[in-house]
mmCIF file of C-alpha atoms in Angstrom:
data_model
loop_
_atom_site.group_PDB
_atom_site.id
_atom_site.type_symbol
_atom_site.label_atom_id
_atom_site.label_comp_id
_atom_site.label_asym_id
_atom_site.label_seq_id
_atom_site.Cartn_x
_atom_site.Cartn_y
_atom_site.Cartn_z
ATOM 1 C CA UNK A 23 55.141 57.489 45.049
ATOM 2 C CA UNK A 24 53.028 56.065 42.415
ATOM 3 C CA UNK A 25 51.539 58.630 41.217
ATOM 4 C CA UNK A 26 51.118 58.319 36.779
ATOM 5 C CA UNK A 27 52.493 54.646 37.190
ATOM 6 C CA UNK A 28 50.808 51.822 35.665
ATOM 7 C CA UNK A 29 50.626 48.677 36.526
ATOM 8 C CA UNK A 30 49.713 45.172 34.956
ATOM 9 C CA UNK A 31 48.933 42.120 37.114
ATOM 10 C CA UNK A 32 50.175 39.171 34.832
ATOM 11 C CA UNK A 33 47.756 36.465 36.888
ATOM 12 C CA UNK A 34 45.305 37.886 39.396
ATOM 13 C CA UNK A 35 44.966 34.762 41.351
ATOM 14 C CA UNK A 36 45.208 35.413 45.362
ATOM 15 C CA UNK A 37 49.179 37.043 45.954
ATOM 16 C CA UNK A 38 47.999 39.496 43.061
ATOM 17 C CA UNK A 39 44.766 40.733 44.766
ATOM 18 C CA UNK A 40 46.616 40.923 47.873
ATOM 19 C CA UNK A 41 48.734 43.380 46.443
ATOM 20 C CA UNK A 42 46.289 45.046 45.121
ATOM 21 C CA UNK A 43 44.433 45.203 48.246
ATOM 22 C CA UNK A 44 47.478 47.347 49.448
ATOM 23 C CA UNK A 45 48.287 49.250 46.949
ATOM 24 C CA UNK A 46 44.570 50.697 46.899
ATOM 25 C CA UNK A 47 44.310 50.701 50.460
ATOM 26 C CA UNK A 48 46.900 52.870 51.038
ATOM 27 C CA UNK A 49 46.721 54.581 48.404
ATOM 28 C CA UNK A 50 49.550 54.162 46.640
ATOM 29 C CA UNK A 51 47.646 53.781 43.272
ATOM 30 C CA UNK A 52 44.373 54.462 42.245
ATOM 31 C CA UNK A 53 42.133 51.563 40.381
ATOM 32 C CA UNK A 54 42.521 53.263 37.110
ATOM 33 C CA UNK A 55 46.188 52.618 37.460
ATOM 34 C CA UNK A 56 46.103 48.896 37.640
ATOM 35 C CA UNK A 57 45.327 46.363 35.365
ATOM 36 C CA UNK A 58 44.616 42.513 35.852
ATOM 37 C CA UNK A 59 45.110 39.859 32.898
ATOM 38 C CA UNK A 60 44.055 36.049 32.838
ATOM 39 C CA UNK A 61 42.434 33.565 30.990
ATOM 40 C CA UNK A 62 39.023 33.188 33.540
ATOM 41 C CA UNK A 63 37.052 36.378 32.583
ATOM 42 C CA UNK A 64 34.714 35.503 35.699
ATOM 43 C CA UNK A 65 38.327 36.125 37.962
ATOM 44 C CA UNK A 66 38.922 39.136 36.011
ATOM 45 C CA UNK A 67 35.060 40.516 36.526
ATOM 46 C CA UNK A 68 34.905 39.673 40.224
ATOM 47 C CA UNK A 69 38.210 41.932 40.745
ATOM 48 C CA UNK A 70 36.962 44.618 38.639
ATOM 49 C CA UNK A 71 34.030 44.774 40.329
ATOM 50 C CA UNK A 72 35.438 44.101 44.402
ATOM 51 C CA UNK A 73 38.464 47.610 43.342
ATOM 52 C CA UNK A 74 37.238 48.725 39.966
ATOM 53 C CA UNK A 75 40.233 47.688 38.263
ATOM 54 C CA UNK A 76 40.978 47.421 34.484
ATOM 55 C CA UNK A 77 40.222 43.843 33.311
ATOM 56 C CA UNK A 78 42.185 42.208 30.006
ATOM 57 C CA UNK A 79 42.311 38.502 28.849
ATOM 58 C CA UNK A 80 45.153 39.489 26.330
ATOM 59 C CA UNK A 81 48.290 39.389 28.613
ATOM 60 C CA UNK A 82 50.331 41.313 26.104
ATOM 61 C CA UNK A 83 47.881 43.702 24.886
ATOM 62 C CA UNK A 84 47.499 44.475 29.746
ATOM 63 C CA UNK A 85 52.097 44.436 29.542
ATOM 64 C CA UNK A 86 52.441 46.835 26.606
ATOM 65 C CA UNK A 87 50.584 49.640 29.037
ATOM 66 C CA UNK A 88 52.036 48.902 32.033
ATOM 67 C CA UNK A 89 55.385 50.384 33.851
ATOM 68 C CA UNK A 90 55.591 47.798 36.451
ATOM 69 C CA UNK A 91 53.980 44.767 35.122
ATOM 70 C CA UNK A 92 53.974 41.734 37.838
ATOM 71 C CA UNK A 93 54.252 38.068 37.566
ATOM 72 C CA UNK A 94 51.914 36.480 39.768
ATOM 73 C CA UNK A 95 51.777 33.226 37.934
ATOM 74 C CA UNK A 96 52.510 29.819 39.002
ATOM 75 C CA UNK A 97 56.173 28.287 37.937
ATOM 76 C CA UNK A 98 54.440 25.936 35.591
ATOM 77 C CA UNK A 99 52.603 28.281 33.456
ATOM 78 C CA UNK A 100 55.949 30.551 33.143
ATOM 79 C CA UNK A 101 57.566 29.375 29.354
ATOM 80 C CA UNK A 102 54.478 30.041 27.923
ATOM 81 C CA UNK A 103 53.038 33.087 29.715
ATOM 82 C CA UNK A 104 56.394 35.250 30.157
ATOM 83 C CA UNK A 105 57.347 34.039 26.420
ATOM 84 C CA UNK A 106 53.782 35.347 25.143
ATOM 85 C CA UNK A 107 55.455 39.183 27.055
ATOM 86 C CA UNK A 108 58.744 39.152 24.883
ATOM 87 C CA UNK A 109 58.627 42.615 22.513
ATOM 88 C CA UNK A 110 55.474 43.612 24.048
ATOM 89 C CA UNK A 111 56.936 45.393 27.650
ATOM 90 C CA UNK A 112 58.215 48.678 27.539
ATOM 91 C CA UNK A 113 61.818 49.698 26.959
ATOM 92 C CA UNK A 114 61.570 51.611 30.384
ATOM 93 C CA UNK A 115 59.119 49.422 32.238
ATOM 94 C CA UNK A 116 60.427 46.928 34.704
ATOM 95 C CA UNK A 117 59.034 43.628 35.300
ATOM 96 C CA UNK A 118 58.274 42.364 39.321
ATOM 97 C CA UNK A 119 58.068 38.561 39.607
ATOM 98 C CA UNK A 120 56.960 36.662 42.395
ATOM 99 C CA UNK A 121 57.172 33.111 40.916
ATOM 100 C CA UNK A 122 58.559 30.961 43.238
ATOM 101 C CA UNK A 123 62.266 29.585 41.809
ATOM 102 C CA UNK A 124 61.857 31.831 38.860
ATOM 103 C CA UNK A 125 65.591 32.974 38.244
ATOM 104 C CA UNK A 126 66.135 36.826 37.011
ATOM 105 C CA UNK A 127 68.055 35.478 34.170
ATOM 106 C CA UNK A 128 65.556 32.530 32.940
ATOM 107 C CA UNK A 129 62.799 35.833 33.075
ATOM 108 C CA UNK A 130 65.005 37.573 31.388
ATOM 109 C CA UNK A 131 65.963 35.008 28.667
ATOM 110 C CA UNK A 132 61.980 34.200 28.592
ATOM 111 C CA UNK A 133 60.833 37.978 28.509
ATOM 112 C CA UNK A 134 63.551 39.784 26.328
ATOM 113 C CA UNK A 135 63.324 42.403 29.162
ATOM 114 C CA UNK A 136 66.298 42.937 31.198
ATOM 115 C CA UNK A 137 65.078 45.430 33.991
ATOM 116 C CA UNK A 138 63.392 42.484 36.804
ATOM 117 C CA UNK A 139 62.900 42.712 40.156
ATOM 118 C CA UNK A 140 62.229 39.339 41.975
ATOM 119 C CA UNK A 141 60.250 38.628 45.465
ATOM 120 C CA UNK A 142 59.498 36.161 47.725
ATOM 121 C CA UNK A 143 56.426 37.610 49.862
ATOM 122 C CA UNK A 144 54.379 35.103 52.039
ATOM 123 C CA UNK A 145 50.506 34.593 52.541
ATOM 124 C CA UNK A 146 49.869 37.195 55.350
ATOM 125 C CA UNK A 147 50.247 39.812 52.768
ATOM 126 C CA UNK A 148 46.573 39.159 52.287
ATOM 127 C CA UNK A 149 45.901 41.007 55.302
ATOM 128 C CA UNK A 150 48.570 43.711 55.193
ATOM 129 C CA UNK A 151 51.075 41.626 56.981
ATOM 130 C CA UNK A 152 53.825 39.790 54.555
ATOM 131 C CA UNK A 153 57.464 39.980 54.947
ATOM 132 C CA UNK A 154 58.853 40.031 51.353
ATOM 133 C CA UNK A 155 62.782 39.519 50.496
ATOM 134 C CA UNK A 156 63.585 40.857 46.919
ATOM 135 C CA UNK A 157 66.504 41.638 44.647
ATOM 136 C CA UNK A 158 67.128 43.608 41.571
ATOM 137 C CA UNK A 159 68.734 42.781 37.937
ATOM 138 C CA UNK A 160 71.441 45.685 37.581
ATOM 139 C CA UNK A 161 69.300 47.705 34.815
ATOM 140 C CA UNK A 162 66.773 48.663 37.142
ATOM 141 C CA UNK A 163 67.032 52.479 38.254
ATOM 142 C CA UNK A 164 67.314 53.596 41.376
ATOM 143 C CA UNK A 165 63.824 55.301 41.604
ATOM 144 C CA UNK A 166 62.517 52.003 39.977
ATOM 145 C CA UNK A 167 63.855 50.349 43.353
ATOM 146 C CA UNK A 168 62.687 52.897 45.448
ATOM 147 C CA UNK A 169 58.958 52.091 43.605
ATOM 148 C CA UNK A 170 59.472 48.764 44.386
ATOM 149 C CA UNK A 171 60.148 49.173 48.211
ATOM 150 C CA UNK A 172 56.896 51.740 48.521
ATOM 151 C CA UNK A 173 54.814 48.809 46.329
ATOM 152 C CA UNK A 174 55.901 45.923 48.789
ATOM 153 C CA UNK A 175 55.260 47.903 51.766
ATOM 154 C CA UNK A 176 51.765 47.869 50.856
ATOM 155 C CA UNK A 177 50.884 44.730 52.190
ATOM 156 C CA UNK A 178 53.939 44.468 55.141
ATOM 157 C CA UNK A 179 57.498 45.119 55.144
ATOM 158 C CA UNK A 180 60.338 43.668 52.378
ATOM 159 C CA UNK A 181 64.139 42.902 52.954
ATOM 160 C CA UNK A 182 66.184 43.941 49.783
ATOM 161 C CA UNK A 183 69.066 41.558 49.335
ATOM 162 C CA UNK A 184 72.010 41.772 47.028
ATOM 163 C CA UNK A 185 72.382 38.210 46.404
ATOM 164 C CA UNK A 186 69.744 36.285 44.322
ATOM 165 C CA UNK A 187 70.368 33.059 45.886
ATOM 166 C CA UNK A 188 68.405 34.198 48.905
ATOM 167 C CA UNK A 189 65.831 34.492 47.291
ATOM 168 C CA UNK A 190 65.220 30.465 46.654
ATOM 169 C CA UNK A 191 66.143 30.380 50.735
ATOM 170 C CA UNK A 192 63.194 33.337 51.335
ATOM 171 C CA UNK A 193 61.333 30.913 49.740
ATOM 172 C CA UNK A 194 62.110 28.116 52.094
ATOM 173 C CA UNK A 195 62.107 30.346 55.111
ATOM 174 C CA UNK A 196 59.848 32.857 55.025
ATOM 175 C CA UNK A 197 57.404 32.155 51.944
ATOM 176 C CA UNK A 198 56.831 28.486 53.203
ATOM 177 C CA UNK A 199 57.179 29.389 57.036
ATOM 178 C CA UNK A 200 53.448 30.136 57.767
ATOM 179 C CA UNK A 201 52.981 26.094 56.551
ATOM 180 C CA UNK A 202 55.186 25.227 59.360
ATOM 181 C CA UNK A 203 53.597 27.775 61.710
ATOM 182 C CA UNK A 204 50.507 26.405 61.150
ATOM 183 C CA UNK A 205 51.550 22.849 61.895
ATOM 184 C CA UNK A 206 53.031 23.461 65.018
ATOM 185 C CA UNK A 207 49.870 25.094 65.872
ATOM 186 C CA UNK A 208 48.019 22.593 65.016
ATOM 187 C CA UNK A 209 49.921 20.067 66.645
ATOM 188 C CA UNK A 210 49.824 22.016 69.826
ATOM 189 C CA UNK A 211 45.963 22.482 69.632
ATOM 190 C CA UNK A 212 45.500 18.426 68.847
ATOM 191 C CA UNK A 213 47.476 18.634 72.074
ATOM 192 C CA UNK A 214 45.166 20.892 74.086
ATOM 193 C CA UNK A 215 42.508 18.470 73.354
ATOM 194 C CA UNK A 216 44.178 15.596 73.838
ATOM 195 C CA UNK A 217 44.514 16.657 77.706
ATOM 196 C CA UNK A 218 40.755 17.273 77.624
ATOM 197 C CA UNK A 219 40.103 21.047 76.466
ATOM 198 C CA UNK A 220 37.267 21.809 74.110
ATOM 199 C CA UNK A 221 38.879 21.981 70.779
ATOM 200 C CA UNK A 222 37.662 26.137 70.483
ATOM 201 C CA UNK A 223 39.578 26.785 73.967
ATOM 202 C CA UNK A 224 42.343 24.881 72.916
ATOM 203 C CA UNK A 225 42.836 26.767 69.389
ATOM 204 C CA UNK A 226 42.203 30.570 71.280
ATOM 205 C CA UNK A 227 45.057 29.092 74.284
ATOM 206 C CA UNK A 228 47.318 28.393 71.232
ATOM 207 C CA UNK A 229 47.080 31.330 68.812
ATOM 208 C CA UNK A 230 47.218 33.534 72.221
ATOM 209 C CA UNK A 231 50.072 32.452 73.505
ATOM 210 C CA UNK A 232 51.856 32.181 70.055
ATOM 211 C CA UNK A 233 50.347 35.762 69.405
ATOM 212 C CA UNK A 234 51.773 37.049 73.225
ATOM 213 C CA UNK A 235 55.282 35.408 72.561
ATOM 214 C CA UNK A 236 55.950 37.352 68.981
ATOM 215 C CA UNK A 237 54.395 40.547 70.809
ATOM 216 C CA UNK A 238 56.823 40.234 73.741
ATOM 217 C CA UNK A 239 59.939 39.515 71.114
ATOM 218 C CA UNK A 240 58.998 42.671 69.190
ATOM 219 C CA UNK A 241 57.827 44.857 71.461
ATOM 220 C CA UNK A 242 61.665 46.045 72.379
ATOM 221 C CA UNK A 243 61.142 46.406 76.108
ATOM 222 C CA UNK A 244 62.312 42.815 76.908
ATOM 223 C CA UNK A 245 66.091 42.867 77.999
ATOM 224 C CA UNK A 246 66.545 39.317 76.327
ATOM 225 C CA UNK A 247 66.190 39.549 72.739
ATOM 226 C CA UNK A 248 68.298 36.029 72.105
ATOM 227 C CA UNK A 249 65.453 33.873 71.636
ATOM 228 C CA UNK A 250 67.568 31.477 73.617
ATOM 229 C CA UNK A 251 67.232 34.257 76.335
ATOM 230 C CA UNK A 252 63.107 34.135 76.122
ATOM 231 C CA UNK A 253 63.196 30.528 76.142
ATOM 232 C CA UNK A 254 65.018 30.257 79.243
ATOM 233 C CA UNK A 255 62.875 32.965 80.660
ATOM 234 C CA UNK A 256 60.091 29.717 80.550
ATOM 235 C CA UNK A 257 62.441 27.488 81.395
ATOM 236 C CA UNK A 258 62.981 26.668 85.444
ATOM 237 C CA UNK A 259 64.907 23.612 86.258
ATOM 238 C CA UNK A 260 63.152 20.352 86.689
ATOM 239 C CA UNK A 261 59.570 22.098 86.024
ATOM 240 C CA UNK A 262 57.205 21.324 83.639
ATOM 241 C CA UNK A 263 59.043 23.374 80.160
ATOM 242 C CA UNK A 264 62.363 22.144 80.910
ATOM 243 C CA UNK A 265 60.141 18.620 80.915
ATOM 244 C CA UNK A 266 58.734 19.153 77.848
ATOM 245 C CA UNK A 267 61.568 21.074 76.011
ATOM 246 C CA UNK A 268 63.451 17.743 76.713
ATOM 247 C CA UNK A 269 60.994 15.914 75.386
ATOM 248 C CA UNK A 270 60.752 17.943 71.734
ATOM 249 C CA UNK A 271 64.914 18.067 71.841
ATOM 250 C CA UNK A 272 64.385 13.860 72.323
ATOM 251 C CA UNK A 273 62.445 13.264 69.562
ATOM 252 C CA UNK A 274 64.535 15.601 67.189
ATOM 253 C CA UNK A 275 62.461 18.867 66.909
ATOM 254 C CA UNK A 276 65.040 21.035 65.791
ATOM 255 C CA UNK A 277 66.473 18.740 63.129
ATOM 256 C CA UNK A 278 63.434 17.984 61.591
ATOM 257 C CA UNK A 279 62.864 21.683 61.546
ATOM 258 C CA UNK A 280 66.538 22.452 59.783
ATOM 259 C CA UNK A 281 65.532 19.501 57.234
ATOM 260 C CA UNK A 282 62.302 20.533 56.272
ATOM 261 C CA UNK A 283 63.609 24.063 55.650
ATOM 262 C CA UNK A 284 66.919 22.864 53.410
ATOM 263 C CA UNK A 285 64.284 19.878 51.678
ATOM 264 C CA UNK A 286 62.069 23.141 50.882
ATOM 265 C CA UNK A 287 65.144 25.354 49.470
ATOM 266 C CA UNK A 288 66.151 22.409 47.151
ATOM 267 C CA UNK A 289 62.518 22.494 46.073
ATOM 268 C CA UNK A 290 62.933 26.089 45.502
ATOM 269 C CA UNK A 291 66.051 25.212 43.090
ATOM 270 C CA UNK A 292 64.396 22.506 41.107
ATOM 271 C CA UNK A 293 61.216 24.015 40.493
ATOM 272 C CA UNK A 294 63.261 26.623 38.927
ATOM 273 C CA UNK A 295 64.777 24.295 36.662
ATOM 274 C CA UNK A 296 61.354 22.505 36.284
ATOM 275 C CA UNK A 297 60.436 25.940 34.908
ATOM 276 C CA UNK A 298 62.720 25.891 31.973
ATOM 277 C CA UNK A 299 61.753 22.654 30.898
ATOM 278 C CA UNK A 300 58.290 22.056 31.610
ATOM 279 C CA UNK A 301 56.885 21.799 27.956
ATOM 280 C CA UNK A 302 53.816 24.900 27.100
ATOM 281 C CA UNK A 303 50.034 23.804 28.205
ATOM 282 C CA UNK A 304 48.175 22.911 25.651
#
């Protein structure tokens, strides 16, 4: 699917080798295909010596090769980093960007390129299981979007979406969701110990039972697929999860949830427009 492609990873921080990872691991590119540029050589050496990948510190010089070349930079370093890229990408190259609030057109206006794809993929793409939502700018081909769905099935599955404005609530949903997944873990296993478990059979009771629950969702032989349905599979009157359920309803769980997620897409939104007017680093 890749096969002659070239690609340039504009930041190689931790998303980038991720997708990396993937791509080599299932091979879908070869380490001669793919290129890392930033500003720490000791980043860039580590990563060409863990996948034997091309290292560059000149972010233009790593672009100008590339077919795909991938943002994987944070929204702050964007004016100056995608500016530095403008005349040096490819006519026929397109450019994939996973910075969070990054808007097609402000790459666009920042890059001089017009063929983008943007993403929103989440941290368990480190281990080959993201979910990634993307879009694509008009001028990028069909076969460029078929490349695009083979590269983010590397490391887990992708959504394409026609509308960009999902992408900001991907962000919220998805790309932030494994910080609320975490919480609620945690909360659960500060729980567990709070009734008197060791804290290591507290943590395995939690992540097995969260584990068991998405299993049983996914696996397609249960006849209630409503997570309503599951929930009242747990839930007999007066017994001890109709208790508690009560209990989390009480004290506002699910509006606190719905907040957190709309505070996050706002987030999303400004940092976008934080982008545009956060002044170069020195």
């Amino acid at each position: 699917m890749l096969t002659g492609i070239t690609i340039a990873f504009i930041g190689p921080g931790v998303m980038a080798e991720a997708m990396l990872k993937g791509l080599l691991k299932k091979e879908l590119a070869q380490p001669e295909q793919i290129l890392i540029s930033g500003p720490n050589p000791e980043r860039n050496q580590e990563l060409q010596e863990r996948y034997g990948v091309q290292p560059f510190t000149d972010n233009r010089a790593a672009a100008s090769q590339a077919d795909i070349v991938v943002l994987s930079i944070k929204p702050q370093r964007m004016e100056r980093v995608v500016g530095e890229l403008k005349g040096a990408i490819k006519a026929d190259a397109f450019i994939l960007s996973i910075i969070a609030g990054a808007s097609i057109s402000k790459i666009a206006r920042l890059s001089g390129h017009t063929r983008i794809v943007r993403c929103m993929p989440n941290t368990p793409a480190q281990i080959g299981e993201g979910i990634t939502v993307w879009t694509a700018s008009p001028k990028v081909s069909a076969a460029q979007q078929t490349m695009t769905g083979a590269f983010l099935n590397a490391f887990g599955k992708e959504i394409f979406v026609e509308e960009e404005d999902y992408l900001d609530k991907a962000t919220a949903l998805s790309g932030t969701g494994p910080a609320y997944v975490y919480l609620f873990m945690e909360a659960m296993v500060d729980a567990g110990v709070h009734l008197g478990f060791p804290r290591r059979i507290a943590e395995r009771l939690v992540i097995e039972t969260l584990r068991g629950s998405v299993d049983y969702y996914d696996d397609g032989k249960s006849d209630a697929k409503h997570l309503a349905s599951l929930r009242n599979q747990v839930t007999s009157p007066g017994g001890t999860s109709a208790e508690a359920l009560y209990y989390l309803e009480k004290a506002g769980f699910r509006t606190a949830i719905s907040r957190a997620i709309w505070a996050a897409y706002q987030r999303s939104k400004e940092l976008g427009k934080d982008a545009e007017t956060t002044p170069p680093e020195e």
